[in-house]
XYZ file of C-alpha atoms in Angstrom:
348
model
C -5.026 23.221 -19.035
C -3.228 23.254 -22.407
C -0.622 25.639 -21.005
C -0.027 23.347 -18.021
C 0.415 20.357 -20.317
C 2.871 22.298 -22.474
C 4.980 23.192 -19.433
C 4.887 19.724 -17.851
C 8.372 18.240 -17.566
C 10.146 21.499 -18.407
C 13.666 21.725 -16.977
C 14.291 24.301 -14.247
C 17.236 25.497 -16.348
C 14.940 26.465 -19.227
C 15.360 30.179 -20.125
C 11.809 31.320 -19.326
C 10.083 33.056 -16.373
C 8.300 30.069 -14.804
C 11.450 27.952 -14.205
C 13.243 31.083 -12.996
C 10.525 31.802 -10.434
C 10.739 28.222 -9.127
C 14.535 28.177 -9.198
C 15.037 31.527 -7.428
C 11.858 31.687 -5.328
C 11.245 35.234 -6.614
C 7.983 36.417 -8.240
C 8.168 37.352 -11.901
C 6.099 39.990 -13.670
C 6.147 40.367 -17.458
C 4.166 43.442 -18.602
C 4.251 42.670 -22.337
C 5.814 40.629 -25.132
C 8.628 43.094 -25.607
C 9.743 42.700 -21.995
C 9.533 38.906 -22.283
C 11.762 38.802 -25.366
C 14.242 41.231 -23.806
C 14.629 39.194 -20.619
C 14.297 35.662 -22.006
C 15.114 35.791 -25.711
C 15.858 32.071 -25.918
C 12.538 31.117 -24.311
C 10.254 33.236 -26.471
C 9.464 30.448 -28.937
C 7.392 28.269 -26.589
C 4.263 26.926 -28.383
C 1.865 28.122 -25.692
C 3.274 31.659 -25.975
C 2.495 31.638 -29.675
C -1.132 30.874 -28.813
C -1.202 34.003 -26.618
C -0.154 36.132 -29.573
C 1.514 39.464 -28.824
C -1.076 40.795 -26.389
C -0.265 39.401 -22.934
C 0.899 40.167 -19.427
C 2.235 37.390 -17.192
C 2.379 37.296 -13.399
C 4.121 34.360 -11.673
C 4.075 33.683 -7.919
C 6.300 30.922 -6.410
C 4.599 28.248 -4.320
C 6.622 27.819 -1.170
C 6.298 27.674 2.570
C 8.329 30.235 4.468
C 11.854 28.957 5.025
C 11.459 25.986 2.659
C 12.371 25.237 -0.936
C 10.055 26.406 -3.699
C 7.783 23.547 -4.738
C 6.238 25.104 -7.830
C 4.754 28.315 -9.170
C 1.386 29.817 -10.001
C 1.156 31.630 -13.335
C -1.570 34.088 -14.356
C -1.915 35.619 -17.831
C -3.758 38.825 -18.677
C -4.183 41.085 -21.676
C -1.148 43.238 -22.354
C -0.815 46.303 -20.153
C -2.887 44.953 -17.255
C -1.494 45.705 -13.799
C -2.786 43.591 -10.894
C -3.937 45.722 -7.997
C -2.360 45.551 -4.539
C -5.328 43.492 -3.319
C -4.925 41.054 -6.208
C -1.197 40.689 -5.565
C -1.831 40.148 -1.856
C -4.466 37.526 -2.604
C -2.147 35.730 -5.038
C 0.633 35.708 -2.457
C -1.676 34.358 0.261
C -3.064 31.619 -1.985
C 0.452 30.726 -3.154
C 1.602 30.359 0.474
C -1.380 28.130 1.284
C -0.788 26.033 -1.844
C 2.894 25.717 -0.959
C 2.030 24.499 2.531
C -0.412 21.978 1.074
C 2.181 20.719 -1.417
C 4.741 20.337 1.364
C 2.313 18.323 3.471
C 1.550 16.123 0.466
C 5.258 15.519 -0.115
C 5.808 14.670 3.557
C 2.838 12.301 3.494
C 4.094 10.706 0.294
C 7.526 10.217 1.854
C 5.927 8.609 4.904
C 3.881 6.248 2.743
C 6.894 5.327 0.600
C 8.907 4.600 3.741
C 6.173 2.405 5.175
C 5.687 0.623 1.843
C 9.403 -0.077 1.505
C 9.570 -1.238 5.125
C 6.654 -3.602 4.672
C 7.911 -5.012 1.373
C 11.315 -5.811 2.845
C 9.623 -7.667 5.697
C 7.364 -9.785 3.491
C 9.259 -12.938 2.565
C 9.927 -14.594 -0.751
C 8.059 -17.889 -0.738
C 10.031 -21.119 -1.223
C 10.086 -22.033 -4.907
C 9.627 -25.771 -4.436
C 7.638 -27.401 -1.647
C 7.133 -31.179 -1.816
C 3.523 -32.040 -2.616
C 2.307 -28.465 -2.289
C 1.743 -25.458 -4.493
C 1.753 -22.091 -2.691
C 1.074 -18.495 -3.744
C 0.724 -15.248 -1.802
C -0.485 -11.761 -2.585
C -0.377 -8.462 -0.695
C -1.834 -5.087 -1.620
C -1.965 -1.840 0.405
C -5.163 0.062 1.077
C -7.212 1.432 -1.807
C -6.406 5.116 -1.279
C -2.667 4.425 -1.122
C -2.255 6.478 2.067
C -2.456 3.753 4.693
C 0.103 0.993 5.076
C -1.086 -1.729 7.372
C 0.387 -4.607 9.285
C -0.758 -7.562 7.160
C 1.810 -10.305 6.617
C 2.255 -13.897 5.467
C 5.056 -16.442 5.690
C 5.867 -19.949 4.518
C 8.885 -22.067 5.480
C 10.002 -25.629 6.176
C 10.267 -26.573 9.856
C 13.110 -28.720 11.274
C 10.835 -31.808 11.337
C 10.023 -31.443 7.613
C 6.529 -29.973 7.946
C 5.528 -26.935 5.921
C 4.654 -23.966 8.145
C 2.249 -21.332 6.843
C 1.082 -18.223 8.616
C -0.915 -15.115 7.885
C -1.688 -12.258 10.215
C -2.521 -8.629 10.811
C -0.821 -6.259 13.263
C -3.052 -3.500 14.591
C -2.914 -0.130 12.843
C -2.135 1.477 9.496
C 1.197 3.268 9.687
C 4.941 2.753 9.875
C 4.594 1.450 13.433
C 2.108 -1.196 12.247
C 4.553 -2.337 9.564
C 7.345 -2.505 12.154
C 5.132 -4.458 14.577
C 4.252 -6.861 11.788
C 7.929 -7.534 11.130
C 8.567 -8.068 14.828
C 5.778 -10.638 15.177
C 6.662 -12.495 11.987
C 10.353 -12.718 12.913
C 9.492 -13.885 16.439
C 7.190 -16.628 15.171
C 9.745 -17.924 12.710
C 12.495 -17.981 15.336
C 10.284 -19.801 17.844
C 9.052 -22.248 15.186
C 12.651 -23.370 14.655
C 12.557 -24.893 18.150
C 8.912 -25.688 18.856
C 7.177 -28.643 17.151
C 3.576 -27.416 16.905
C 1.664 -24.220 15.990
C -0.124 -23.858 19.343
C 3.164 -23.728 21.203
C 4.543 -21.203 18.719
C 1.598 -18.871 19.359
C 1.832 -19.391 23.128
C 5.542 -18.535 23.177
C 5.069 -15.591 20.784
C 2.302 -14.163 22.946
C 4.493 -14.477 26.052
C 7.322 -12.674 24.278
C 5.119 -9.810 23.052
C 3.461 -9.339 26.451
C 6.841 -9.342 28.198
C 8.188 -6.782 25.749
C 5.140 -4.568 26.291
C 4.329 -4.568 22.572
C 2.364 -1.458 21.602
C 0.271 -3.297 18.984
C -1.699 -6.522 19.179
C -1.795 -8.965 16.277
C -4.161 -11.599 14.965
C -2.842 -14.570 13.015
C -3.430 -18.104 11.808
C -0.645 -20.699 11.735
C -0.688 -24.095 10.014
C 1.717 -27.016 9.798
C 1.137 -29.347 6.840
C 2.687 -32.782 6.482
C 3.430 -32.977 2.728
C 3.324 -36.786 2.748
C -0.200 -37.413 4.021
C -1.763 -33.932 3.938
C -2.323 -33.789 7.686
C -2.826 -30.183 8.804
C -2.362 -28.919 12.333
C -3.713 -25.411 12.814
C -4.399 -22.726 15.378
C -5.609 -19.146 15.380
C -5.017 -16.042 17.479
C -8.237 -14.141 16.931
C -7.901 -14.284 13.153
C -10.564 -14.694 10.455
C -11.582 -18.282 9.613
C -9.809 -20.542 7.141
C -11.316 -21.461 3.753
C -11.141 -24.941 2.235
C -11.789 -25.240 -1.521
C -12.173 -28.457 -3.507
C -11.757 -29.590 -7.096
C -15.501 -30.092 -7.571
C -16.031 -26.357 -6.964
C -17.368 -26.675 -3.420
C -15.897 -24.977 -0.379
C -16.234 -24.851 3.392
C -15.335 -22.412 6.142
C -13.290 -23.679 9.078
C -12.961 -21.598 12.229
C -9.891 -22.928 13.967
C -9.545 -23.330 17.698
C -6.892 -21.202 19.307
C -7.134 -18.172 21.549
C -7.170 -14.357 21.655
C -5.024 -11.980 19.633
C -1.302 -11.936 20.410
C 0.306 -9.463 22.755
C -2.617 -8.720 25.096
C -3.301 -11.427 27.701
C -0.391 -12.949 29.658
C -0.436 -16.671 30.395
C -2.615 -17.572 27.405
C -2.385 -21.188 26.237
C -3.426 -21.685 22.614
C -5.244 -24.804 21.394
C -4.867 -26.479 18.016
C -6.746 -28.960 15.862
C -5.840 -31.481 13.172
C -7.544 -32.310 9.880
C -6.577 -33.619 6.442
C -6.133 -31.629 3.246
C -7.141 -33.887 0.349
C -5.217 -33.969 -2.908
C -6.290 -31.322 -5.436
C -7.879 -29.333 -2.600
C -6.686 -25.955 -1.346
C -6.615 -23.911 1.816
C -7.106 -20.161 1.521
C -5.780 -17.924 4.293
C -6.794 -14.259 4.186
C -6.677 -11.098 6.285
C -9.857 -9.287 7.240
C -9.532 -6.682 4.480
C -10.306 -9.427 1.938
C -13.568 -10.504 3.549
C -14.858 -7.419 5.372
C -15.817 -3.955 4.148
C -18.351 -1.145 4.543
C -20.906 -3.059 2.519
C -19.716 -6.584 3.247
C -20.205 -8.650 6.390
C -17.588 -11.194 7.436
C -19.960 -14.072 6.639
C -20.754 -12.733 3.160
C -17.083 -11.990 2.488
C -15.975 -15.476 3.481
C -18.699 -16.990 1.319
C -17.624 -14.881 -1.652
C -13.935 -15.743 -1.276
C -14.734 -19.442 -0.780
C -16.942 -19.505 -3.863
C -14.213 -17.850 -5.936
C -11.597 -20.305 -4.678
C -13.799 -23.326 -5.386
C -14.592 -22.075 -8.888
C -10.891 -21.423 -9.549
C -9.963 -25.009 -8.632
C -12.856 -26.349 -10.703
C -11.618 -24.285 -13.674
C -8.118 -25.733 -13.336
C -6.419 -22.523 -12.199
C -3.153 -22.731 -10.284
C -2.566 -21.106 -6.900
C -1.167 -17.902 -8.428
C -4.298 -17.416 -10.532
C -6.552 -18.386 -7.620
C -4.907 -15.819 -5.328
C -5.283 -13.154 -8.021
C -8.966 -13.949 -8.500
C -9.694 -13.611 -4.766
C -7.633 -10.455 -4.336
C -9.007 -8.739 -7.449
C -12.575 -9.306 -6.260
C -11.799 -7.677 -2.907
C -9.979 -4.746 -4.489
C -12.738 -4.093 -7.016
C -15.552 -3.861 -4.472
C -14.630 -3.458 -0.831
C -10.915 -2.713 -0.665
C -10.504 -0.115 2.098
C -8.005 -2.003 4.265
C -4.721 -3.523 3.176
C -5.145 -7.159 2.164
C -3.165 -10.391 2.054
C -4.017 -13.790 0.577
C -2.143 -17.084 0.958
C -3.312 -20.091 -1.111
C -1.996 -23.639 -0.497
C -2.990 -26.513 -2.778
C -2.040 -30.144 -2.246
C -0.934 -31.648 -5.547
């Protein structure tokens, strides 16, 4: 372990056998100190070599998959004069090939995840800085293991009639295609909302569009329109998790909106909507299922936990940014297997 730490970050141009094995893809065998100094005189002062003293033999095998670049190297040290047998050399070569294949798969997977992450981040919007009478904050975090990028999204914008539109949703799946589907649904809803006056019609038109296009993924979502003057909220849901309402006194309630099935599945679906009032100093919390569901957490228990946290945050005088963080951190700490999104709206 100490040797690995000493070599970490070493340049491939360093005059020593390990960088040369990685750079050239050729195994290196150093029978003794004399041979080391003869071949790499400028690399003989490495601290870890000093710890080996003068009695050592070094065998280095590149880690690579046939036909691909070398990804690293495997170094073994022995007492001076030791000669690995043919079986040992064959075993080292086989293990090095397997390790190289594993490293290549890891790099490909990492590239895929980075692509999906970048794709999703570019599709998640920047929230408006100033909304009359409202304070809004959003949070998104990918899955706990960092390997799965999902289709969670949120959006907030001002409609042509002056209402504030808010939406949160989840496209099926956990891959690049899910992130792309998420962007497609979000863009479609925003474009339709520029012409349609109410959330139910937006979902109806979006569903028609997705069904007509033969969308490969279905999506759940909740959409709200809030009148900033009187706090009137018009909302609908396409198979999404219920809405949370938190109040200044620390209490909360769970509201399951009327609506219809998930988007992109059933043609001819007409979505319903309902209207209620958001009181001043109260907040609505919109979440995706990863926040309120997990292996050890039922939907009912998760909603109750998130609602309790939101109510306590308002009672403690926290703003929407801090409230969103409190809800998200609780989900991440305990049950965070899915990607998660939180959108908090408080009427000021």
